[in-house]
PDB file of C-alpha atoms in Angstrom:
ATOM      1  CA  MET A 611      77.510  -9.456  24.468  1.00  0.00           C
ATOM      2  CA  PRO A 612      78.649 -11.430  21.405  1.00  0.00           C
ATOM      3  CA  SER A 613      82.281 -12.411  20.986  1.00  0.00           C
ATOM      4  CA  ASN A 614      83.080  -9.583  18.582  1.00  0.00           C
ATOM      5  CA  TRP A 615      82.814  -6.972  21.334  1.00  0.00           C
ATOM      6  CA  CYS A 616      85.945  -5.697  23.062  1.00  0.00           C
ATOM      7  CA  ALA A 617      86.917  -3.067  25.598  1.00  0.00           C
ATOM      8  CA  GLY A 618      86.846   0.520  24.329  1.00  0.00           C
ATOM      9  CA  ARG A 619      89.782   2.920  24.286  1.00  0.00           C
ATOM     10  CA  GLY A 620      90.027   6.660  24.059  1.00  0.00           C
ATOM     11  CA  PRO A 621      87.598   9.537  23.090  1.00  0.00           C
ATOM     12  CA  GLY A 622      87.390  12.366  20.058  1.00  0.00           C
ATOM     13  CA  ARG A 623      86.908  15.470  16.359  1.00  0.00           C
ATOM     14  CA  PRO A 624      87.197  16.279  11.983  1.00  0.00           C
ATOM     15  CA  GLY A 625      87.657  18.460   9.045  1.00  0.00           C
ATOM     16  CA  ARG A 626      87.297  20.212  11.500  1.00  0.00           C
ATOM     17  CA  SER A 627      86.529  16.870  13.231  1.00  0.00           C
ATOM     18  CA  ARG A 628      88.756  14.836  16.249  1.00  0.00           C
ATOM     19  CA  PRO A 629      90.398  10.459  18.984  1.00  0.00           C
ATOM     20  CA  GLY A 630      91.007   6.957  18.068  1.00  0.00           C
ATOM     21  CA  GLU A 631      93.695   4.631  17.191  1.00  0.00           C
ATOM     22  CA  ALA A 632      94.882   3.439  13.843  1.00  0.00           C
ATOM     23  CA  GLY A 633      93.508   0.039  12.901  1.00  0.00           C
ATOM     24  CA  ARG A 634      95.600  -2.807  11.683  1.00  0.00           C
ATOM     25  CA  GLY A 635      93.475  -4.340   8.930  1.00  0.00           C
ATOM     26  CA  LYS A 636      94.988  -5.302   5.608  1.00  0.00           C
ATOM     27  CA  PRO A 637      94.074  -3.265   2.528  1.00  0.00           C
ATOM     28  CA  ALA A 638      90.836  -4.584   1.078  1.00  0.00           C
ATOM     29  CA  GLY A 639      91.051  -6.654  -2.073  1.00  0.00           C
ATOM     30  CA  PRO A 640      89.224  -5.929  -5.306  1.00  0.00           C
ATOM     31  CA  GLY A 641      85.507  -6.514  -5.442  1.00  0.00           C
ATOM     32  CA  PRO A 642      83.060  -7.287  -8.223  1.00  0.00           C
ATOM     33  CA  SER A 643      82.239  -4.396 -10.515  1.00  0.00           C
ATOM     34  CA  SER A 644      78.904  -5.322 -12.025  1.00  0.00           C
ATOM     35  CA  GLY A 645      75.706  -7.212 -11.316  1.00  0.00           C
ATOM     36  CA  ALA A 646      73.659  -7.518  -8.129  1.00  0.00           C
ATOM     37  CA  GLU A 647      76.651  -8.875  -6.231  1.00  0.00           C
ATOM     38  CA  SER A 648      78.536  -5.619  -6.771  1.00  0.00           C
ATOM     39  CA  LEU A 649      76.323  -3.719  -4.321  1.00  0.00           C
ATOM     40  CA  ARG A 650      77.657  -5.860  -1.491  1.00  0.00           C
ATOM     41  CA  GLY A 651      80.940  -4.024  -1.980  1.00  0.00           C
ATOM     42  CA  ILE A 652      84.355  -5.076  -0.692  1.00  0.00           C
ATOM     43  CA  GLY A 653      82.963  -4.821   2.825  1.00  0.00           C
ATOM     44  CA  TRP A 654      79.386  -5.069   4.141  1.00  0.00           C
ATOM     45  CA  TRP A 655      78.387  -4.994   7.799  1.00  0.00           C
ATOM     46  CA  PRO A 656      74.592  -5.068   8.344  1.00  0.00           C
ATOM     47  CA  LEU A 657      75.072  -4.560  12.127  1.00  0.00           C
ATOM     48  CA  HIS A 658      71.786  -6.352  12.703  1.00  0.00           C
ATOM     49  CA  ARG A 659      72.609  -7.253  16.299  1.00  0.00           C
ATOM     50  CA  SER A 660      76.094  -8.520  15.469  1.00  0.00           C
ATOM     51  CA  GLY A 661      79.316  -7.277  13.900  1.00  0.00           C
ATOM     52  CA  THR A 662      79.408 -10.159  11.418  1.00  0.00           C
ATOM     53  CA  ALA A 663      80.554  -9.202   7.918  1.00  0.00           C
ATOM     54  CA  LYS A 664      78.520 -10.335   4.889  1.00  0.00           C
ATOM     55  CA  ALA A 665      81.274  -9.190   2.514  1.00  0.00           C
ATOM     56  CA  GLY A 666      84.972  -8.814   3.210  1.00  0.00           C
ATOM     57  CA  GLU A 667      87.261 -10.834   5.457  1.00  0.00           C
ATOM     58  CA  HIS A 668      86.828  -9.096   8.808  1.00  0.00           C
ATOM     59  CA  ASP A 669      83.982  -8.887  11.302  1.00  0.00           C
ATOM     60  CA  ALA A 670      83.554  -5.472  12.950  1.00  0.00           C
ATOM     61  CA  VAL A 671      84.889  -5.186  16.495  1.00  0.00           C
ATOM     62  CA  VAL A 672      82.688  -2.977  18.670  1.00  0.00           C
ATOM     63  CA  THR A 673      83.885  -1.145  21.792  1.00  0.00           C
ATOM     64  CA  ASP A 674      82.054  -0.774  25.082  1.00  0.00           C
ATOM     65  CA  GLY A 675      79.317   1.832  24.894  1.00  0.00           C
ATOM     66  CA  GLY A 676      77.648   0.221  21.883  1.00  0.00           C
ATOM     67  CA  GLN A 677      74.296  -1.540  22.184  1.00  0.00           C
ATOM     68  CA  TRP A 678      71.967  -3.267  19.758  1.00  0.00           C
ATOM     69  CA  THR A 679      68.673  -1.686  18.799  1.00  0.00           C
ATOM     70  CA  ASP A 680      65.978  -1.910  16.116  1.00  0.00           C
ATOM     71  CA  SER A 681      66.048  -0.496  12.589  1.00  0.00           C
ATOM     72  CA  PRO A 682      63.841  -0.631   9.477  1.00  0.00           C
ATOM     73  CA  GLU A 683      66.107  -3.376   8.098  1.00  0.00           C
ATOM     74  CA  GLY A 684      65.995  -5.541  11.235  1.00  0.00           C
ATOM     75  CA  GLY A 685      68.585  -4.217  13.674  1.00  0.00           C
ATOM     76  CA  ALA A 686      71.273  -1.592  14.233  1.00  0.00           C
ATOM     77  CA  LEU A 687      74.186  -0.578  16.417  1.00  0.00           C
ATOM     78  CA  ARG A 688      73.423   2.240  18.852  1.00  0.00           C
ATOM     79  CA  LEU A 689      76.449   4.339  19.792  1.00  0.00           C
ATOM     80  CA  ASP A 690      76.775   6.553  22.865  1.00  0.00           C
ATOM     81  CA  GLY A 691      78.435   9.595  21.271  1.00  0.00           C
ATOM     82  CA  THR A 692      81.274   9.446  23.782  1.00  0.00           C
ATOM     83  CA  SER A 693      83.612   6.511  23.223  1.00  0.00           C
ATOM     84  CA  ALA A 694      81.851   3.709  21.348  1.00  0.00           C
ATOM     85  CA  TYR A 695      82.806   2.824  17.788  1.00  0.00           C
ATOM     86  CA  ALA A 696      83.372  -0.243  15.592  1.00  0.00           C
ATOM     87  CA  ASP A 697      86.581  -1.120  13.745  1.00  0.00           C
ATOM     88  CA  THR A 698      85.893  -2.880  10.428  1.00  0.00           C
ATOM     89  CA  GLY A 699      89.429  -4.249  10.078  1.00  0.00           C
ATOM     90  CA  THR A 700      89.299  -3.128   6.427  1.00  0.00           C
ATOM     91  CA  ARG A 701      91.203  -0.402   4.597  1.00  0.00           C
ATOM     92  CA  LEU A 702      90.256   1.557   1.474  1.00  0.00           C
ATOM     93  CA  ASP A 703      92.840   2.933  -0.948  1.00  0.00           C
ATOM     94  CA  THR A 704      91.585   6.496  -0.658  1.00  0.00           C
ATOM     95  CA  ALA A 705      94.826   7.917  -2.039  1.00  0.00           C
ATOM     96  CA  GLY A 706      94.939   6.123  -5.386  1.00  0.00           C
ATOM     97  CA  LYS A 707      91.514   4.711  -6.278  1.00  0.00           C
ATOM     98  CA  ASP A 708      87.922   5.825  -6.606  1.00  0.00           C
ATOM     99  CA  TYR A 709      85.807   4.774  -3.634  1.00  0.00           C
ATOM    100  CA  SER A 710      82.360   4.952  -2.059  1.00  0.00           C
ATOM    101  CA  VAL A 711      81.001   4.471   1.463  1.00  0.00           C
ATOM    102  CA  ALA A 712      77.413   4.087   2.657  1.00  0.00           C
ATOM    103  CA  ALA A 713      75.367   3.593   5.836  1.00  0.00           C
ATOM    104  CA  ARG A 714      71.881   3.940   7.293  1.00  0.00           C
ATOM    105  CA  VAL A 715      71.835   6.369  10.197  1.00  0.00           C
ATOM    106  CA  ARG A 716      69.638   7.825  12.918  1.00  0.00           C
ATOM    107  CA  LEU A 717      70.541  10.816  15.102  1.00  0.00           C
ATOM    108  CA  THR A 718      69.419  11.504  18.655  1.00  0.00           C
ATOM    109  CA  PRO A 719      68.084  14.945  19.692  1.00  0.00           C
ATOM    110  CA  GLU A 720      71.088  15.701  21.941  1.00  0.00           C
ATOM    111  CA  ASP A 721      73.857  17.946  20.608  1.00  0.00           C
ATOM    112  CA  MET A 722      72.593  18.658  17.113  1.00  0.00           C
ATOM    113  CA  ASN A 723      75.081  21.530  16.928  1.00  0.00           C
ATOM    114  CA  GLY A 724      78.335  19.581  16.872  1.00  0.00           C
ATOM    115  CA  PHE A 725      80.082  17.267  14.437  1.00  0.00           C
ATOM    116  CA  HIS A 726      79.136  13.567  14.507  1.00  0.00           C
ATOM    117  CA  THR A 727      80.985  11.148  12.222  1.00  0.00           C
ATOM    118  CA  VAL A 728      79.389   7.850  11.255  1.00  0.00           C
ATOM    119  CA  LEU A 729      82.153   6.549   8.921  1.00  0.00           C
ATOM    120  CA  SER A 730      85.798   7.489   8.557  1.00  0.00           C
ATOM    121  CA  GLN A 731      89.200   5.968   7.891  1.00  0.00           C
ATOM    122  CA  ASP A 732      92.205   6.500  10.128  1.00  0.00           C
ATOM    123  CA  GLY A 733      95.244   8.357   8.912  1.00  0.00           C
ATOM    124  CA  ASP A 734      98.201   9.279  11.098  1.00  0.00           C
ATOM    125  CA  GLN A 735      96.812  12.488  12.639  1.00  0.00           C
ATOM    126  CA  ALA A 736      93.372  12.761  10.996  1.00  0.00           C
ATOM    127  CA  SER A 737      90.863  10.739   9.013  1.00  0.00           C
ATOM    128  CA  THR A 738      91.176  10.329   5.258  1.00  0.00           C
ATOM    129  CA  PHE A 739      87.444  11.118   4.958  1.00  0.00           C
ATOM    130  CA  TYR A 740      84.427  11.790   7.180  1.00  0.00           C
ATOM    131  CA  LEU A 741      80.824  10.797   6.399  1.00  0.00           C
ATOM    132  CA  GLN A 742      79.121  12.849   9.061  1.00  0.00           C
ATOM    133  CA  TYR A 743      76.514  15.201  10.427  1.00  0.00           C
ATOM    134  CA  SER A 744      77.778  18.790  10.470  1.00  0.00           C
ATOM    135  CA  GLY A 745      76.168  20.844  13.223  1.00  0.00           C
ATOM    136  CA  PRO A 746      77.401  24.196  11.838  1.00  0.00           C
ATOM    137  CA  ASP A 747      75.652  23.368   8.549  1.00  0.00           C
ATOM    138  CA  GLN A 748      72.697  21.616  10.199  1.00  0.00           C
ATOM    139  CA  ASN A 749      72.979  18.858   7.606  1.00  0.00           C
ATOM    140  CA  PHE A 750      74.878  15.765   6.534  1.00  0.00           C
ATOM    141  CA  ALA A 751      78.275  16.110   4.876  1.00  0.00           C
ATOM    142  CA  PHE A 752      81.039  14.126   3.187  1.00  0.00           C
ATOM    143  CA  SER A 753      84.290  15.752   4.243  1.00  0.00           C
ATOM    144  CA  PHE A 754      88.056  15.931   4.137  1.00  0.00           C
ATOM    145  CA  THR A 755      90.138  17.901   6.610  1.00  0.00           C
ATOM    146  CA  GLY A 756      89.608  21.462   5.415  1.00  0.00           C
ATOM    147  CA  ALA A 757      86.887  20.647   2.846  1.00  0.00           C
ATOM    148  CA  ARG A 758      83.213  19.806   3.415  1.00  0.00           C
ATOM    149  CA  THR A 759      80.680  18.674   0.831  1.00  0.00           C
ATOM    150  CA  VAL A 760      77.371  19.558   2.480  1.00  0.00           C
ATOM    151  CA  ALA A 761      74.066  17.941   1.509  1.00  0.00           C
ATOM    152  CA  GLU A 762      72.643  21.309   0.482  1.00  0.00           C
ATOM    153  CA  LYS A 763      69.872  19.792  -1.645  1.00  0.00           C
ATOM    154  CA  ALA A 764      68.526  17.656   1.206  1.00  0.00           C
ATOM    155  CA  GLU A 765      66.148  18.806   3.919  1.00  0.00           C
ATOM    156  CA  GLN A 766      67.546  19.436   7.372  1.00  0.00           C
ATOM    157  CA  PRO A 767      67.845  16.061   9.165  1.00  0.00           C
ATOM    158  CA  GLN A 768      65.444  15.327  11.993  1.00  0.00           C
ATOM    159  CA  ALA A 769      66.406  13.443  15.139  1.00  0.00           C
ATOM    160  CA  GLY A 770      64.821  10.001  15.399  1.00  0.00           C
ATOM    161  CA  HIS A 771      64.446   9.575  11.613  1.00  0.00           C
ATOM    162  CA  TRP A 772      66.384   7.038   9.558  1.00  0.00           C
ATOM    163  CA  TYR A 773      68.401   8.249   6.561  1.00  0.00           C
ATOM    164  CA  HIS A 774      70.573   6.482   3.995  1.00  0.00           C
ATOM    165  CA  LEU A 775      73.885   8.250   3.344  1.00  0.00           C
ATOM    166  CA  THR A 776      76.377   7.598   0.546  1.00  0.00           C
ATOM    167  CA  GLY A 777      79.641   9.389  -0.107  1.00  0.00           C
ATOM    168  CA  THR A 778      81.537   8.857  -3.383  1.00  0.00           C
ATOM    169  CA  TYR A 779      84.911  10.069  -4.630  1.00  0.00           C
ATOM    170  CA  ARG A 780      86.390  10.091  -8.154  1.00  0.00           C
ATOM    171  CA  GLN A 781      90.137  10.587  -8.381  1.00  0.00           C
ATOM    172  CA  LYS A 782      90.282  11.774 -12.007  1.00  0.00           C
ATOM    173  CA  ASP A 783      88.595  15.114 -11.381  1.00  0.00           C
ATOM    174  CA  HIS A 784      88.691  15.118  -7.546  1.00  0.00           C
ATOM    175  CA  ARG A 785      84.901  15.025  -7.485  1.00  0.00           C
ATOM    176  CA  MET A 786      83.262  14.171  -4.173  1.00  0.00           C
ATOM    177  CA  ARG A 787      79.527  13.680  -3.816  1.00  0.00           C
ATOM    178  CA  ILE A 788      77.062  13.024  -1.033  1.00  0.00           C
ATOM    179  CA  TYR A 789      73.674  11.355  -1.499  1.00  0.00           C
ATOM    180  CA  VAL A 790      70.821  11.332   1.019  1.00  0.00           C
ATOM    181  CA  ASP A 791      68.150   8.638   0.701  1.00  0.00           C
ATOM    182  CA  GLY A 792      69.444   7.766  -2.750  1.00  0.00           C
ATOM    183  CA  ARG A 793      69.239  11.288  -4.154  1.00  0.00           C
ATOM    184  CA  PRO A 794      72.168  13.562  -5.094  1.00  0.00           C
ATOM    185  CA  ALA A 795      72.451  16.163  -2.340  1.00  0.00           C
ATOM    186  CA  GLY A 796      75.790  17.912  -2.822  1.00  0.00           C
ATOM    187  CA  GLU A 797      79.088  17.806  -4.705  1.00  0.00           C
ATOM    188  CA  ARG A 798      82.363  19.702  -5.017  1.00  0.00           C
ATOM    189  CA  GLU A 799      85.923  19.408  -6.228  1.00  0.00           C
ATOM    190  CA  ALA A 800      88.334  18.648  -3.407  1.00  0.00           C
ATOM    191  CA  ALA A 801      91.500  16.631  -2.890  1.00  0.00           C
ATOM    192  CA  GLY A 802      92.181  14.735   0.303  1.00  0.00           C
ATOM    193  CA  THR A 803      95.790  14.902   1.459  1.00  0.00           C
ATOM    194  CA  VAL A 804      95.676  12.449   4.374  1.00  0.00           C
ATOM    195  CA  LYS A 805      97.147   9.038   3.591  1.00  0.00           C
ATOM    196  CA  PRO A 806      95.409   5.975   5.067  1.00  0.00           C
ATOM    197  CA  THR A 807      97.348   4.246   7.835  1.00  0.00           C
ATOM    198  CA  GLY A 808      94.499   2.372   9.498  1.00  0.00           C
ATOM    199  CA  ASP A 809      91.025   0.942   9.117  1.00  0.00           C
ATOM    200  CA  VAL A 810      87.625   2.276   8.221  1.00  0.00           C
ATOM    201  CA  VAL A 811      85.791   2.796  11.512  1.00  0.00           C
ATOM    202  CA  VAL A 812      82.113   3.189  12.304  1.00  0.00           C
ATOM    203  CA  GLY A 813      81.030   5.849  14.758  1.00  0.00           C
ATOM    204  CA  ARG A 814      83.912   8.317  15.078  1.00  0.00           C
ATOM    205  CA  GLY A 815      86.507  10.368  13.232  1.00  0.00           C
ATOM    206  CA  LYS A 816      90.114  11.208  14.017  1.00  0.00           C
ATOM    207  CA  PHE A 817      91.626  14.671  14.383  1.00  0.00           C
ATOM    208  CA  GLY A 818      94.842  15.879  15.968  1.00  0.00           C
ATOM    209  CA  GLY A 819      95.890  12.266  16.446  1.00  0.00           C
ATOM    210  CA  LYS A 820      92.904  11.547  18.686  1.00  0.00           C
ATOM    211  CA  ALA A 821      89.423  10.057  18.307  1.00  0.00           C
ATOM    212  CA  ALA A 822      86.863  12.738  17.491  1.00  0.00           C
ATOM    213  CA  ASP A 823      83.213  13.564  16.818  1.00  0.00           C
ATOM    214  CA  HIS A 824      81.677  10.291  17.976  1.00  0.00           C
ATOM    215  CA  TRP A 825      78.313   9.357  16.501  1.00  0.00           C
ATOM    216  CA  LYS A 826      75.419   9.648  18.953  1.00  0.00           C
ATOM    217  CA  GLY A 827      72.595   7.558  17.528  1.00  0.00           C
ATOM    218  CA  ALA A 828      72.236   4.367  15.512  1.00  0.00           C
ATOM    219  CA  VAL A 829      73.859   2.959  12.384  1.00  0.00           C
ATOM    220  CA  SER A 830      73.331  -0.114  10.200  1.00  0.00           C
ATOM    221  CA  ASP A 831      74.053  -1.480   6.717  1.00  0.00           C
ATOM    222  CA  VAL A 832      77.593  -0.178   6.301  1.00  0.00           C
ATOM    223  CA  HIS A 833      79.133  -0.723   2.835  1.00  0.00           C
ATOM    224  CA  LEU A 834      82.590  -0.005   1.408  1.00  0.00           C
ATOM    225  CA  TYR A 835      83.420   0.065  -2.328  1.00  0.00           C
ATOM    226  CA  ASP A 836      86.703   0.374  -4.200  1.00  0.00           C
ATOM    227  CA  ARG A 837      84.981   2.334  -6.978  1.00  0.00           C
ATOM    228  CA  GLU A 838      82.599   5.235  -7.491  1.00  0.00           C
ATOM    229  CA  LEU A 839      78.976   4.089  -7.348  1.00  0.00           C
ATOM    230  CA  THR A 840      76.704   5.410 -10.103  1.00  0.00           C
ATOM    231  CA  PRO A 841      73.618   7.456  -9.151  1.00  0.00           C
ATOM    232  CA  GLY A 842      71.468   4.477 -10.154  1.00  0.00           C
ATOM    233  CA  GLU A 843      73.419   2.144  -7.873  1.00  0.00           C
ATOM    234  CA  VAL A 844      73.144   4.575  -4.976  1.00  0.00           C
ATOM    235  CA  LYS A 845      69.380   4.807  -5.467  1.00  0.00           C
ATOM    236  CA  SER A 846      69.083   1.010  -5.594  1.00  0.00           C
ATOM    237  CA  LEU A 847      71.197   0.540  -2.458  1.00  0.00           C
ATOM    238  CA  SER A 848      69.182   3.152  -0.594  1.00  0.00           C
ATOM    239  CA  SER A 849      65.881   1.449  -1.343  1.00  0.00           C
ATOM    240  CA  HIS A 850      66.928  -2.179  -0.822  1.00  0.00           C
ATOM    241  CA  GLU A 851      69.887  -4.008   0.684  1.00  0.00           C
ATOM    242  CA  PRO A 852      71.566  -6.719  -1.447  1.00  0.00           C
ATOM    243  CA  ASP A 853      70.518 -10.331  -0.868  1.00  0.00           C
TER     244      ASP A 853
END
């Protein structure tokens, strides 16, 4: 395995979700706000058979239980749904700034009834947000503890298919949105109360102070933004990765 792999620790669940440990990355710095470069974000991890970052200062560190696989964009990280995840070493200011997160995902047929979180950020006892699959809703969701924005306008996800997910949050009116394959799929007003104490992680959430709701399937092309993406930017990112 490449040098950015390390031994895994601990299991997990969210909003209703659950184990993991707080990361130690520094808060991410400001990123560009316009032009083609802006869609790289303040952090970009293609996960095309390595954890190397194309934007941001930190490579992703992947635990045992992760393996490389194929994707439409050239490669992906396959996670076991039990303990594997990747720590980006990067923190978003989810308490004071607008933000957006995005990833390409594929689910496996097993356990389509539970919660599976593909992106989250560690707080003390829970995650500050969860970009996830919600088994009770049988659809994707962008969630806080106690509040779920379900992709009600999107078709029910199918195992084995690739989807592009984007979650955005605007502080001014507490508006959270989820997009599926570049199209608006759900929105609501909700305020997250969990303060970030750790990193954005790929492949699990945190709930009750423990790692939770591990992603069982594949993920690639993870992006973090310190602003709310516009619908046009989400559509562009869904259809084509930045150069």
